Short mmCIF file of C-alpha atoms in Angstrom, two decimals:
data_model
loop_
_atom_site.label_atom_id
_atom_site.label_comp_id
_atom_site.label_asym_id
_atom_site.label_seq_id
_atom_site.Cartn_x
_atom_site.Cartn_y
_atom_site.Cartn_z
CA MET A 223 14.91 24.19 20.87
CA ALA A 224 15.52 22.79 24.37
CA LEU A 225 12.26 24.28 25.66
CA PHE A 226 10.41 22.88 22.66
CA ILE A 227 11.77 19.38 23.37
CA LEU A 228 10.94 19.62 27.09
CA ARG A 229 7.36 20.62 26.34
CA ARG A 230 6.92 17.68 24.00
CA LEU A 231 8.51 15.27 26.49
CA GLY A 232 6.19 16.49 29.24
CA ALA A 233 3.14 16.00 27.06
CA ALA A 234 4.36 12.50 26.12
CA VAL A 235 4.74 11.51 29.79
CA ILE A 236 1.21 12.69 30.58
CA VAL A 237 -0.25 10.80 27.63
CA LEU A 238 1.67 7.67 28.62
CA PHE A 239 0.29 7.87 32.16
CA LEU A 240 -3.27 8.26 30.91
CA GLY A 241 -2.72 5.43 28.46
CA SER A 242 -1.47 3.11 31.20
CA VAL A 243 -4.58 3.86 33.25
CA LEU A 244 -6.82 3.04 30.30
CA VAL A 245 -4.89 -0.18 29.64
CA PHE A 246 -5.23 -1.25 33.27
CA LEU A 247 -8.93 -0.49 33.47
CA GLY A 248 -9.63 -1.93 30.03
CA VAL A 249 -8.13 -5.31 30.94
CA ARG A 250 -10.09 -5.32 34.19
CA ALA A 251 -13.27 -4.67 32.18
CA LEU A 252 -12.83 -7.82 30.07
CA PRO A 253 -15.55 -10.42 30.65
CA GLY A 254 -14.78 -13.31 32.98
CA ASP A 255 -13.01 -13.67 36.30
CA PRO A 256 -9.20 -13.66 35.88
CA ALA A 257 -8.80 -15.75 39.03
CA ARG A 258 -11.16 -18.42 37.71
CA VAL A 259 -9.31 -18.44 34.39
CA LEU A 260 -6.02 -18.95 36.19
CA ALA A 261 -7.41 -21.64 38.50
CA GLY A 262 -9.40 -23.54 35.89
CA GLN A 263 -13.08 -24.29 35.61
CA GLU A 264 -12.93 -27.18 38.10
CA ALA A 265 -11.19 -25.20 40.85
CA THR A 266 -12.76 -24.87 44.29
CA PRO A 267 -13.84 -21.50 45.71
CA GLU A 268 -10.95 -21.71 48.17
CA ALA A 269 -8.42 -22.14 45.34
CA ILE A 270 -9.91 -19.23 43.42
CA ALA A 271 -9.77 -17.03 46.53
CA ALA A 272 -6.14 -18.02 47.09
CA ILE A 273 -5.19 -17.10 43.52
CA ARG A 274 -7.07 -13.82 43.79
CA HIS A 275 -5.07 -13.02 46.93
CA ASP A 276 -1.72 -14.08 45.41
CA TYR A 277 -2.23 -11.88 42.37
CA GLY A 278 -3.58 -8.97 44.42
CA LEU A 279 -6.96 -9.10 42.70
CA ASP A 280 -8.75 -8.73 46.05
CA ARG A 281 -7.21 -5.28 46.64
CA PRO A 282 -8.70 -1.91 45.61
CA LEU A 283 -8.13 -0.91 42.00
CA PRO A 284 -5.88 2.09 42.84
CA VAL A 285 -3.60 -0.20 44.86
CA GLN A 286 -3.54 -2.77 42.06
CA TYR A 287 -2.68 -0.08 39.52
CA ALA A 288 0.10 1.39 41.67
CA GLN A 289 1.69 -2.03 42.13
CA TRP A 290 1.38 -2.94 38.45
CA ALA A 291 2.68 0.43 37.19
CA GLY A 292 5.57 0.40 39.67
CA LYS A 293 6.71 -3.02 38.51
CA ALA A 294 6.16 -2.11 34.85
CA LEU A 295 8.53 0.84 35.22
CA THR A 296 11.26 -1.63 36.22
CA GLY A 297 10.42 -3.97 33.33
CA ASP A 298 8.55 -6.48 35.46
CA PHE A 299 5.23 -7.32 33.77
CA GLY A 300 4.59 -10.47 35.78
CA ARG A 301 4.44 -14.02 34.46
CA SER A 302 2.42 -15.54 31.65
CA THR A 303 -0.53 -17.58 32.85
CA GLN A 304 0.10 -20.18 30.12
CA ASP A 305 3.72 -21.23 30.60
CA ARG A 306 4.70 -19.19 33.69
CA LEU A 307 7.53 -17.52 31.78
CA PRO A 308 8.31 -13.86 32.59
CA VAL A 309 6.28 -11.63 30.30
CA ALA A 310 9.30 -9.38 29.77
CA HIS A 311 11.23 -12.38 28.40
CA ILE A 312 8.40 -13.17 25.98
CA LEU A 313 8.28 -9.55 24.80
CA THR A 314 12.03 -9.44 24.15
CA GLN A 315 11.62 -12.49 21.90
CA ARG A 316 8.53 -11.32 20.00
CA LEU A 317 9.01 -7.56 19.75
CA PRO A 318 12.14 -7.61 17.50
CA VAL A 319 10.25 -9.75 14.99
CA THR A 320 7.45 -7.20 14.63
CA ILE A 321 9.93 -4.30 14.59
CA GLU A 322 11.78 -5.94 11.70
CA LEU A 323 8.53 -6.53 9.81
CA SER A 324 7.37 -2.95 10.44
CA VAL A 325 10.71 -1.45 9.35
CA LEU A 326 10.73 -3.49 6.14
CA ALA A 327 7.10 -2.54 5.47
CA MET A 328 7.89 1.11 6.09
CA ILE A 329 10.85 0.97 3.69
CA VAL A 330 8.53 -0.47 1.05
CA ALA A 331 5.85 2.11 1.82
CA VAL A 332 8.15 5.13 1.79
CA GLY A 333 10.09 4.00 -1.26
CA VAL A 334 6.99 3.23 -3.31
CA GLY A 335 4.55 5.78 -1.88
CA VAL A 336 6.72 8.89 -1.90
CA THR A 337 8.20 8.09 -5.32
CA ALA A 338 4.78 7.45 -6.83
CA GLY A 339 3.39 10.61 -5.24
CA VAL A 340 6.18 12.79 -6.64
CA VAL A 341 5.86 11.25 -10.11
CA ALA A 342 2.08 11.69 -10.07
CA ALA A 343 2.35 15.33 -9.01
CA THR A 344 5.02 16.27 -11.56
CA ARG A 345 3.05 14.52 -14.34
CA ARG A 346 -0.41 15.60 -13.35
CA GLY A 347 -3.11 14.44 -15.74
CA ARG A 348 -0.74 12.16 -17.67
CA PHE A 349 -0.54 8.39 -17.88
CA ALA A 350 1.86 8.12 -14.90
CA ASP A 351 -0.54 10.12 -12.74
CA HIS A 352 -3.44 7.82 -13.63
CA VAL A 353 -1.35 4.70 -12.90
CA ALA A 354 -0.21 6.04 -9.52
CA THR A 355 -3.74 7.09 -8.58
CA GLY A 356 -5.08 3.69 -9.57
CA PHE A 357 -2.39 2.02 -7.47
CA GLY A 358 -3.42 4.15 -4.51
CA LEU A 359 -7.07 3.23 -4.92
CA VAL A 360 -6.27 -0.49 -5.10
CA GLY A 361 -3.89 -0.30 -2.13
CA LEU A 362 -6.53 1.38 0.02
CA SER A 363 -9.33 -0.96 -1.05
CA VAL A 364 -7.74 -4.41 -0.78
CA PRO A 365 -7.62 -5.79 2.81
CA HIS A 366 -4.33 -7.14 4.14
CA PHE A 367 -5.63 -10.65 4.65
CA TRP A 368 -6.89 -10.91 1.06
CA LEU A 369 -3.69 -9.47 -0.37
CA GLY A 370 -1.68 -11.88 1.77
CA ILE A 371 -3.63 -14.88 0.51
CA LEU A 372 -3.21 -13.75 -3.09
CA GLY A 373 0.51 -13.23 -2.53
CA ILE A 374 0.90 -16.74 -1.13
CA LEU A 375 -1.04 -18.26 -4.04
CA LEU A 376 1.01 -16.37 -6.64
CA PHE A 377 4.56 -16.20 -5.29
CA SER A 378 4.60 -19.36 -3.18
CA VAL A 379 2.16 -21.88 -4.66
CA ARG A 380 2.31 -21.02 -8.36
CA LEU A 381 5.74 -19.43 -8.94
CA HIS A 382 7.62 -21.01 -6.00
CA TRP A 383 9.66 -17.85 -5.54
CA LEU A 384 9.09 -17.21 -1.83
CA PRO A 385 8.15 -19.35 1.20
CA ALA A 386 4.49 -19.33 2.12
CA SER A 387 5.02 -18.96 5.87
CA GLY A 388 7.43 -19.39 8.73
CA TYR A 389 10.19 -17.35 10.30
CA VAL A 390 13.97 -17.65 10.59
CA PRO A 391 15.94 -15.33 12.91
CA PHE A 392 18.14 -12.83 11.09
CA THR A 393 21.13 -13.68 13.27
CA GLY A 394 20.88 -17.36 12.35
CA ASP A 395 20.23 -17.07 8.62
CA PRO A 396 20.10 -13.53 7.16
CA GLY A 397 19.25 -14.75 3.66
CA GLY A 398 16.49 -17.07 4.84
CA ASN A 399 15.13 -14.36 7.12
CA LEU A 400 14.82 -11.78 4.35
CA GLU A 401 13.39 -14.41 2.01
CA ARG A 402 10.57 -15.15 4.47
CA MET A 403 9.97 -11.53 5.48
CA LEU A 404 9.87 -10.06 1.98
CA LEU A 405 6.34 -11.13 1.09
CA PRO A 406 4.80 -10.10 4.46
CA ALA A 407 6.58 -6.74 4.22
CA LEU A 408 5.21 -6.17 0.71
CA VAL A 409 1.70 -7.08 1.85
CA LEU A 410 1.85 -4.86 4.92
CA GLY A 411 3.55 -1.95 3.15
CA THR A 412 1.18 -1.79 0.16
CA GLY A 413 -1.72 -0.15 1.96
CA PHE A 414 0.64 2.20 3.77
CA ALA A 415 2.29 3.13 0.46
CA ALA A 416 -1.11 3.98 -1.01
CA VAL A 417 -1.82 6.46 1.79
CA LEU A 418 1.63 8.02 1.45
CA MET A 419 1.23 8.31 -2.31
CA ARG A 420 -2.05 10.21 -2.08
CA GLN A 421 -0.79 12.57 0.63
CA THR A 422 2.55 13.16 -1.09
CA ARG A 423 0.83 13.91 -4.39
CA SER A 424 -1.51 16.40 -2.74
CA ALA A 425 1.30 18.13 -0.84
CA MET A 426 3.53 18.24 -3.92
CA LEU A 427 0.78 19.78 -6.08
CA GLU A 428 0.35 22.52 -3.51
CA SER A 429 4.11 23.13 -3.30
CA LEU A 430 4.59 23.16 -7.07
CA SER A 431 2.03 25.95 -7.39
CA ALA A 432 3.65 28.08 -4.67
CA ASP A 433 5.43 31.38 -5.38
CA TYR A 434 8.86 30.16 -4.26
CA VAL A 435 8.75 27.34 -6.83
CA ARG A 436 7.84 29.76 -9.60
CA THR A 437 10.70 32.01 -8.45
CA ALA A 438 13.14 29.10 -8.50
CA ARG A 439 12.10 28.23 -12.04
CA ALA A 440 12.38 31.87 -13.10
CA LYS A 441 15.97 31.88 -11.86
CA GLY A 442 16.71 29.04 -14.27
CA LEU A 443 17.27 26.28 -11.71
CA PRO A 444 17.13 22.72 -13.09
CA GLU A 445 13.74 21.05 -12.77
CA ARG A 446 15.29 18.27 -10.67
CA SER A 447 16.53 20.86 -8.18
CA VAL A 448 13.17 22.65 -8.14
CA VAL A 449 11.26 19.45 -7.46
CA GLY A 450 13.71 17.65 -5.17
CA VAL A 451 15.05 20.55 -3.10
CA HIS A 452 12.30 23.16 -2.99
CA ALA A 453 8.97 21.40 -3.53
CA LEU A 454 9.68 18.01 -1.97
CA ARG A 455 11.41 19.39 1.10
CA ASN A 456 8.45 21.62 1.91
CA SER A 457 6.12 18.66 1.39
CA LEU A 458 7.98 16.44 3.86
CA THR A 459 6.00 17.86 6.79
CA THR A 460 2.88 16.22 5.40
CA VAL A 461 4.75 12.98 4.74
CA VAL A 462 6.11 12.88 8.30
CA THR A 463 2.62 13.54 9.65
CA VAL A 464 1.23 10.59 7.72
CA LEU A 465 4.09 8.38 8.91
CA GLY A 466 3.21 9.10 12.52
CA LEU A 467 -0.55 8.82 12.14
CA GLN A 468 -0.35 5.57 10.18
CA LEU A 469 1.70 3.78 12.84
CA GLY A 470 -1.47 2.51 14.47
CA ALA A 471 -2.66 1.11 11.15
CA LEU A 472 0.75 -0.49 10.64
CA ILE A 473 0.57 -2.23 14.02
CA SER A 474 -3.00 -3.43 13.49
CA GLY A 475 -2.06 -4.61 10.02
CA ALA A 476 0.88 -6.51 11.51
CA VAL A 477 -1.56 -8.49 13.66
CA VAL A 478 -3.36 -9.80 10.57
CA THR A 479 -0.20 -10.24 8.51
CA GLU A 480 1.59 -12.21 11.21
CA GLN A 481 -1.39 -14.51 11.57
CA ILE A 482 -1.49 -15.20 7.82
CA PHE A 483 2.23 -15.87 7.44
CA VAL A 484 2.64 -17.58 10.86
CA ILE A 485 5.24 -15.07 12.03
CA PRO A 486 5.89 -15.26 15.80
CA GLY A 487 5.74 -11.54 16.39
CA PHE A 488 3.91 -9.04 18.56
CA GLY A 489 0.68 -9.27 16.60
CA LYS A 490 0.39 -13.03 16.85
CA LEU A 491 1.27 -12.83 20.54
CA THR A 492 -1.60 -10.37 21.05
CA VAL A 493 -4.14 -12.62 19.34
CA ASP A 494 -2.97 -15.70 21.25
CA ALA A 495 -3.09 -13.81 24.56
CA VAL A 496 -6.65 -12.60 23.95
CA VAL A 497 -7.83 -16.07 22.94
CA THR A 498 -6.33 -17.68 26.05
CA ARG A 499 -7.18 -14.73 28.34
CA ASN A 500 -3.56 -14.30 29.28
CA TYR A 501 -4.12 -11.05 31.16
CA PRO A 502 -0.49 -10.22 32.11
CA VAL A 503 0.57 -10.59 28.48
CA ILE A 504 -2.38 -8.53 27.23
CA GLN A 505 -1.55 -5.69 29.62
CA ALA A 506 2.13 -5.72 28.69
CA VAL A 507 1.51 -5.90 24.94
CA VAL A 508 -0.99 -3.04 24.91
CA LEU A 509 1.18 -0.88 27.20
CA VAL A 510 4.29 -1.39 25.06
CA THR A 511 2.25 -0.64 21.94
CA VAL A 512 0.93 2.58 23.48
CA ALA A 513 4.45 3.57 24.55
CA GLY A 514 5.76 2.89 21.04
CA TYR A 515 2.98 4.92 19.47
CA ILE A 516 3.70 7.85 21.81
CA ALA A 517 7.43 7.62 21.10
CA VAL A 518 6.90 7.73 17.34
CA ASN A 519 4.56 10.71 17.61
CA LEU A 520 7.11 12.44 19.82
CA LEU A 521 9.73 11.92 17.12
CA VAL A 522 7.26 13.31 14.58
CA ASP A 523 6.79 16.45 16.68
CA LEU A 524 10.55 16.88 16.97
CA ALA A 525 10.91 16.34 13.22
CA TYR A 526 8.45 19.19 12.69
CA GLY A 527 10.84 21.48 14.54
CA VAL A 528 13.72 20.43 12.31
CA LEU A 529 11.86 20.54 8.99
CA ASN A 530 9.88 23.69 9.74
CA PRO A 531 11.42 26.14 12.25
CA ARG A 532 8.14 28.06 12.35
CA VAL A 533 6.52 25.13 14.17
CA ARG A 534 9.30 25.11 16.76
CA LEU A 535 9.08 28.84 17.33
CA ALA A 536 5.27 28.69 17.56
CA GLY A 537 5.48 25.90 20.14
CA VAL A 538 7.89 27.91 22.28
CA ALA A 539 5.80 31.07 21.93
CA ASP A 540 2.66 29.22 23.05
CA GLY A 541 4.45 28.19 26.24
#
């Protein structure tokens, strides 16, 4: 198990390094001169040259990358070009908001998607299966922004059940926080739940037709035990895979959702940074997102080893 973990950690470090290089080069490839953006359109050539020198933009790209990566490892992402605040301070304020939204959306997605998938598989061809399949089709087809607008019109404007927008920190007002985060979490988690439902249903149908399930039923085990212990447990590998792969969609969906509900999270920070060409913030946001994506996929790989020992043994044998 230790060798399996070390191999996965080594692969994660390599991917993170390559990702940081792509982030650095991608920001440098954006149109426009960063020094002119920082100095303003009316700045003199001397002022632009001075800013380029202060920010190290006049140095070779490998030197710029080494300096940026070295500081990033210590948590120093520079200062925002808009308000001159440390980028790390901005991230520590915005990142928990998006993490909370993503966790709530994932709870909604797992609770609804896995449950609907199991029900659809155990009642294949019946009314419940048709309802769950229709839910999955609608969840995959409706965009987040449209679903968010409909949710605001229904639950906020017409029924007055939930606030239309805004954010309250959980530490200041837990009830108000959950009240304002519930609708965005439902909007963001719906599409994710649809994907989980379809994959869970497919995996469960395959498991329910396997020999070990027929053997368990022949032994007289209760149907709840057959479905919950034998079939569902062997289907969790597929569910975990979808959870890891859909993280990117969850993050991109958070960008749209936070814009609609005016939530000051990571997604809104990304959009604002791109609009204002705040290059230090763009670099930091994308790098942290890449690191988070790699970390989640690393956890997925480790979960494979726990759920299915054959994967762990195969990974060690390949080494």
